């Protein structure tokens, strides 16, 4: 982080025509982005959203309300512009790309979709590591490559999204493995399980944690054993954002679980993360607390795809516009506060 | 409200390619706007922000951290594009107009500012009604006229802003008069009073309430006696929005106090109000509760000018874009939830 740019931004905020502090968290965001971007006046004209898609072997345990074919079907929907994240990207002039890391239902080659298929799905982590060493390295590299493309295209902010039927189970298992919390605190309804389904999901996670007990001390190893292709790619993207000095706007439960793994792998990653929203998925609050994160919005979203981050993006852009575009007291000839 | 349009919008939401309910409050907003606008697919391309400015006689009691000249100075700043609301309107392509209802420091004629000066300021309401009957009627009419201009220009949403040094005191007094709460619960720091200043402000409000005791049962009379030119204009605008069927996005503490007066004057007004944000001003929570309102964002804003509503506007626009632009399960060939 570039402290002098952040300090210059804080001095500028104090001179803008408003009571000191009256723009609340929007002031803090502008100052934070200034110190990330190394400039007194931060800019967010260009952002990139990369959605990482992958299927999950743990779907054999019946952990989702939707059939597994949906992952590949949604990759097509992203490419054709019909998904929530497609609409949000288009509406805001943000570049959207999709990385297909392996789906049971192969959508085939599609415009706007990068094929990096590692396998039709991960392995069922109740009885084996989700990924081989080689798959895990390739997934991390896929995340790094997406950030390299974003930086190369001049993006000033990176958003990671995810698609993978069953991936709230993987994210919850990963979170439990990293934090040491019981599965009941992390297993939630996901796309719409009832109470019985959530209990079954928690039991599946407990079996996975038992299977990998003693192997989870290293965060990278916990991610390889309990994560998924898209979770590993997102963790790789987080680390690459920190290395390149690119701010990342973190989406909901699944992306936050991957970000937590990345922060455990490389603690300086935390400095480059902004948190978009509080998900309706009950485990998300625990993850945000572990990361000392205060999200911007709380609209009961639980869709994934990066949609919560894309919905919060205008708030960051307006924070920059206010910071850069407002007049100072001196410029406007406005009197300052008494005393 | 047009119930069939709202019901059609709810049916559409259930068919979009996402788990049912996964877009949380954004789904509810799209459905609510559909029933307000009488169309299954609501639209918010065109919005209008009108900032009503006026000075307050109660400033003689020393209730603000800023000098009274700032009201007129800020009217100039709005017109010249340097204020927060100027930046937020410009950035979002929203029409901004300012109505000068009377300031001690007359800014003179300015482009984009409508001069409807009723007096240099209201009277000091600790010893007399803030407005004469005639001033009060003209202020209400100024609000109605702004909504008529908005509707005439094809606006699909109306935002009222306010500027008036001392107007958190007037808003708090009005709220206490309407609800019957003690001044301590409604008096807050405003633009930046310390604890001693807040206590003085509460004492001033208590004196005003004692002065007008027995005259506050009619909400319009409470507004005339304890409000301000801009508060009365905003109440008039709320009533006009309901009459024209135009949704109004309510800003923070001051606009909410005026909206509460309008709802008390005309209960059907409530149906046409959307609530943007939870202000840092401590009394705002009580007002929102009285109105059964759940604001969209909570970013510790306390600037006024309509800025909180303008910051929340992108969330409404994205809610519409998602509702109108996403593919249905059938269109995208995506499988639906089990069972």
PDB file of N, CA, C and O in Angstrom, chain B residues 151-185:
ATOM      1  N   UNK B 151     -42.551  15.136 -13.580  1.00  0.00           N
ATOM      2  CA  UNK B 151     -43.478  14.295 -14.343  1.00  0.00           C
ATOM      3  C   UNK B 151     -43.539  14.776 -15.793  1.00  0.00           C
ATOM      4  O   UNK B 151     -43.541  13.971 -16.732  1.00  0.00           O
ATOM      5  N   UNK B 152     -43.552  16.083 -15.970  1.00  0.00           N
ATOM      6  CA  UNK B 152     -43.589  16.637 -17.320  1.00  0.00           C
ATOM      7  C   UNK B 152     -42.362  16.275 -18.134  1.00  0.00           C
ATOM      8  O   UNK B 152     -42.441  16.120 -19.360  1.00  0.00           O
ATOM      9  N   UNK B 153     -41.223  16.146 -17.467  1.00  0.00           N
ATOM     10  CA  UNK B 153     -39.973  15.783 -18.155  1.00  0.00           C
ATOM     11  C   UNK B 153     -39.837  14.265 -18.298  1.00  0.00           C
ATOM     12  O   UNK B 153     -38.799  13.784 -18.762  1.00  0.00           O
ATOM     13  N   UNK B 154     -40.861  13.525 -17.882  1.00  0.00           N
ATOM     14  CA  UNK B 154     -40.819  12.069 -18.053  1.00  0.00           C
ATOM     15  C   UNK B 154     -40.040  11.331 -16.990  1.00  0.00           C
ATOM     16  O   UNK B 154     -39.673  10.166 -17.172  1.00  0.00           O
ATOM     17  N   UNK B 155     -39.792  11.973 -15.857  1.00  0.00           N
ATOM     18  CA  UNK B 155     -39.048  11.293 -14.783  1.00  0.00           C
ATOM     19  C   UNK B 155     -39.840  10.087 -14.289  1.00  0.00           C
ATOM     20  O   UNK B 155     -41.066  10.127 -14.188  1.00  0.00           O
ATOM     21  N   UNK B 156     -39.115   9.010 -14.003  1.00  0.00           N
ATOM     22  CA  UNK B 156     -39.726   7.778 -13.495  1.00  0.00           C
ATOM     23  C   UNK B 156     -39.495   7.620 -11.989  1.00  0.00           C
ATOM     24  O   UNK B 156     -39.951   6.652 -11.380  1.00  0.00           O
ATOM     25  N   UNK B 157     -38.753   8.570 -11.426  1.00  0.00           N
ATOM     26  CA  UNK B 157     -38.439   8.542  -9.990  1.00  0.00           C
ATOM     27  C   UNK B 157     -38.128   9.972  -9.570  1.00  0.00           C
ATOM     28  O   UNK B 157     -37.493  10.724 -10.324  1.00  0.00           O
ATOM     29  N   UNK B 158     -38.552  10.336  -8.371  1.00  0.00           N
ATOM     30  CA  UNK B 158     -38.277  11.674  -7.857  1.00  0.00           C
ATOM     31  C   UNK B 158     -37.452  11.560  -6.581  1.00  0.00           C
ATOM     32  O   UNK B 158     -37.719  10.719  -5.726  1.00  0.00           O
ATOM     33  N   UNK B 159     -36.416  12.394  -6.490  1.00  0.00           N
ATOM     34  CA  UNK B 159     -35.595  12.486  -5.274  1.00  0.00           C
ATOM     35  C   UNK B 159     -35.628  13.926  -4.795  1.00  0.00           C
ATOM     36  O   UNK B 159     -35.351  14.840  -5.577  1.00  0.00           O
ATOM     37  N   UNK B 160     -35.987  14.118  -3.523  1.00  0.00           N
ATOM     38  CA  UNK B 160     -35.933  15.448  -2.919  1.00  0.00           C
ATOM     39  C   UNK B 160     -34.675  15.544  -2.066  1.00  0.00           C
ATOM     40  O   UNK B 160     -34.361  14.633  -1.301  1.00  0.00           O
ATOM     41  N   UNK B 161     -33.967  16.657  -2.230  1.00  0.00           N
ATOM     42  CA  UNK B 161     -32.832  16.952  -1.357  1.00  0.00           C
ATOM     43  C   UNK B 161     -33.105  18.234  -0.615  1.00  0.00           C
ATOM     44  O   UNK B 161     -34.093  18.929  -0.902  1.00  0.00           O
ATOM     45  N   UNK B 162     -32.250  18.556   0.354  1.00  0.00           N
ATOM     46  CA  UNK B 162     -32.456  19.792   1.124  1.00  0.00           C
ATOM     47  C   UNK B 162     -31.124  20.396   1.500  1.00  0.00           C
ATOM     48  O   UNK B 162     -30.124  19.693   1.625  1.00  0.00           O
ATOM     49  N   UNK B 163     -31.150  21.715   1.669  1.00  0.00           N
ATOM     50  CA  UNK B 163     -29.995  22.456   2.179  1.00  0.00           C
ATOM     51  C   UNK B 163     -30.544  23.557   3.050  1.00  0.00           C
ATOM     52  O   UNK B 163     -31.414  24.318   2.606  1.00  0.00           O
ATOM     53  N   UNK B 164     -30.066  23.623   4.286  1.00  0.00           N
ATOM     54  CA  UNK B 164     -30.500  24.687   5.183  1.00  0.00           C
ATOM     55  C   UNK B 164     -29.772  24.547   6.502  1.00  0.00           C
ATOM     56  O   UNK B 164     -30.097  23.643   7.283  1.00  0.00           O
ATOM     57  N   UNK B 165     -28.814  25.420   6.741  1.00  0.00           N
ATOM     58  CA  UNK B 165     -28.069  25.336   8.007  1.00  0.00           C
ATOM     59  C   UNK B 165     -29.078  25.468   9.151  1.00  0.00           C
ATOM     60  O   UNK B 165     -29.897  26.377   9.156  1.00  0.00           O
ATOM     61  N   UNK B 166     -29.017  24.520  10.076  1.00  0.00           N
ATOM     62  CA  UNK B 166     -29.981  24.483  11.187  1.00  0.00           C
ATOM     63  C   UNK B 166     -31.148  23.538  10.953  1.00  0.00           C
ATOM     64  O   UNK B 166     -31.996  23.377  11.834  1.00  0.00           O
ATOM     65  N   UNK B 167     -31.211  22.915   9.778  1.00  0.00           N
ATOM     66  CA  UNK B 167     -32.444  22.158   9.513  1.00  0.00           C
ATOM     67  C   UNK B 167     -32.534  20.791  10.184  1.00  0.00           C
ATOM     68  O   UNK B 167     -33.618  20.208  10.218  1.00  0.00           O
ATOM     69  N   UNK B 168     -31.446  20.273  10.782  1.00  0.00           N
ATOM     70  CA  UNK B 168     -31.670  19.070  11.611  1.00  0.00           C
ATOM     71  C   UNK B 168     -32.433  19.447  12.878  1.00  0.00           C
ATOM     72  O   UNK B 168     -33.173  18.624  13.421  1.00  0.00           O
ATOM     73  N   UNK B 169     -32.272  20.705  13.333  1.00  0.00           N
ATOM     74  CA  UNK B 169     -33.052  21.154  14.503  1.00  0.00           C
ATOM     75  C   UNK B 169     -34.536  21.226  14.145  1.00  0.00           C
ATOM     76  O   UNK B 169     -35.395  20.755  14.908  1.00  0.00           O
ATOM     77  N   UNK B 170     -34.832  21.784  12.982  1.00  0.00           N
ATOM     78  CA  UNK B 170     -36.237  21.874  12.560  1.00  0.00           C
ATOM     79  C   UNK B 170     -36.818  20.474  12.335  1.00  0.00           C
ATOM     80  O   UNK B 170     -37.948  20.189  12.747  1.00  0.00           O
ATOM     81  N   UNK B 171     -36.044  19.599  11.683  1.00  0.00           N
ATOM     82  CA  UNK B 171     -36.536  18.236  11.415  1.00  0.00           C
ATOM     83  C   UNK B 171     -36.781  17.491  12.728  1.00  0.00           C
ATOM     84  O   UNK B 171     -37.783  16.774  12.870  1.00  0.00           O
ATOM     85  N   UNK B 172     -35.880  17.664  13.681  1.00  0.00           N
ATOM     86  CA  UNK B 172     -36.036  16.983  14.976  1.00  0.00           C
ATOM     87  C   UNK B 172     -37.245  17.529  15.720  1.00  0.00           C
ATOM     88  O   UNK B 172     -38.023  16.764  16.306  1.00  0.00           O
ATOM     89  N   UNK B 173     -37.424  18.852  15.688  1.00  0.00           N
ATOM     90  CA  UNK B 173     -38.577  19.458  16.365  1.00  0.00           C
ATOM     91  C   UNK B 173     -39.873  18.965  15.728  1.00  0.00           C
ATOM     92  O   UNK B 173     -40.827  18.584  16.424  1.00  0.00           O
ATOM     93  N   UNK B 174     -39.896  18.951  14.400  1.00  0.00           N
ATOM     94  CA  UNK B 174     -41.076  18.466  13.679  1.00  0.00           C
ATOM     95  C   UNK B 174     -41.378  17.010  14.043  1.00  0.00           C
ATOM     96  O   UNK B 174     -42.523  16.642  14.331  1.00  0.00           O
ATOM     97  N   UNK B 175     -40.335  16.183  14.042  1.00  0.00           N
ATOM     98  CA  UNK B 175     -40.520  14.762  14.363  1.00  0.00           C
ATOM     99  C   UNK B 175     -41.075  14.604  15.773  1.00  0.00           C
ATOM    100  O   UNK B 175     -42.008  13.830  16.008  1.00  0.00           O
ATOM    101  N   UNK B 176     -40.506  15.346  16.732  1.00  0.00           N
ATOM    102  CA  UNK B 176     -41.010  15.277  18.115  1.00  0.00           C
ATOM    103  C   UNK B 176     -42.463  15.722  18.171  1.00  0.00           C
ATOM    104  O   UNK B 176     -43.278  15.109  18.886  1.00  0.00           O
ATOM    105  N   UNK B 177     -42.786  16.782  17.433  1.00  0.00           N
ATOM    106  CA  UNK B 177     -44.161  17.274  17.414  1.00  0.00           C
ATOM    107  C   UNK B 177     -45.129  16.253  16.823  1.00  0.00           C
ATOM    108  O   UNK B 177     -46.250  16.108  17.288  1.00  0.00           O
ATOM    109  N   UNK B 178     -44.682  15.525  15.814  1.00  0.00           N
ATOM    110  CA  UNK B 178     -45.552  14.546  15.143  1.00  0.00           C
ATOM    111  C   UNK B 178     -45.707  13.267  15.953  1.00  0.00           C
ATOM    112  O   UNK B 178     -46.783  12.666  16.007  1.00  0.00           O
ATOM    113  N   UNK B 179     -44.597  12.833  16.548  1.00  0.00           N
ATOM    114  CA  UNK B 179     -44.580  11.501  17.182  1.00  0.00           C
ATOM    115  C   UNK B 179     -44.839  11.601  18.674  1.00  0.00           C
ATOM    116  O   UNK B 179     -45.300  10.642  19.299  1.00  0.00           O
ATOM    117  N   UNK B 180     -44.461  12.748  19.274  1.00  0.00           N
ATOM    118  CA  UNK B 180     -44.555  12.862  20.722  1.00  0.00           C
ATOM    119  C   UNK B 180     -43.375  12.267  21.461  1.00  0.00           C
ATOM    120  O   UNK B 180     -43.494  11.876  22.613  1.00  0.00           O
ATOM    121  N   UNK B 181     -42.220  12.198  20.796  1.00  0.00           N
ATOM    122  CA  UNK B 181     -41.014  11.721  21.474  1.00  0.00           C
ATOM    123  C   UNK B 181     -40.299  12.911  22.131  1.00  0.00           C
ATOM    124  O   UNK B 181     -40.420  14.040  21.665  1.00  0.00           O
ATOM    125  N   UNK B 182     -39.517  12.656  23.189  1.00  0.00           N
ATOM    126  CA  UNK B 182     -38.749  13.756  23.788  1.00  0.00           C
ATOM    127  C   UNK B 182     -37.593  14.196  22.880  1.00  0.00           C
ATOM    128  O   UNK B 182     -37.081  13.412  22.084  1.00  0.00           O
ATOM    129  N   UNK B 183     -37.206  15.460  23.011  1.00  0.00           N
ATOM    130  CA  UNK B 183     -36.171  16.037  22.143  1.00  0.00           C
ATOM    131  C   UNK B 183     -34.849  15.273  22.222  1.00  0.00           C
ATOM    132  O   UNK B 183     -34.123  15.180  21.226  1.00  0.00           O
ATOM    133  N   UNK B 184     -34.523  14.711  23.381  1.00  0.00           N
ATOM    134  CA  UNK B 184     -33.233  14.003  23.509  1.00  0.00           C
ATOM    135  C   UNK B 184     -33.101  12.859  22.511  1.00  0.00           C
ATOM    136  O   UNK B 184     -32.008  12.523  22.087  1.00  0.00           O
ATOM    137  N   UNK B 185     -34.232  12.212  22.142  1.00  0.00           N
ATOM    138  CA  UNK B 185     -34.155  11.085  21.207  1.00  0.00           C
ATOM    139  C   UNK B 185     -33.985  11.551  19.762  1.00  0.00           C
ATOM    140  O   UNK B 185     -33.593  10.768  18.901  1.00  0.00           O
TER     141      UNK B 185
END
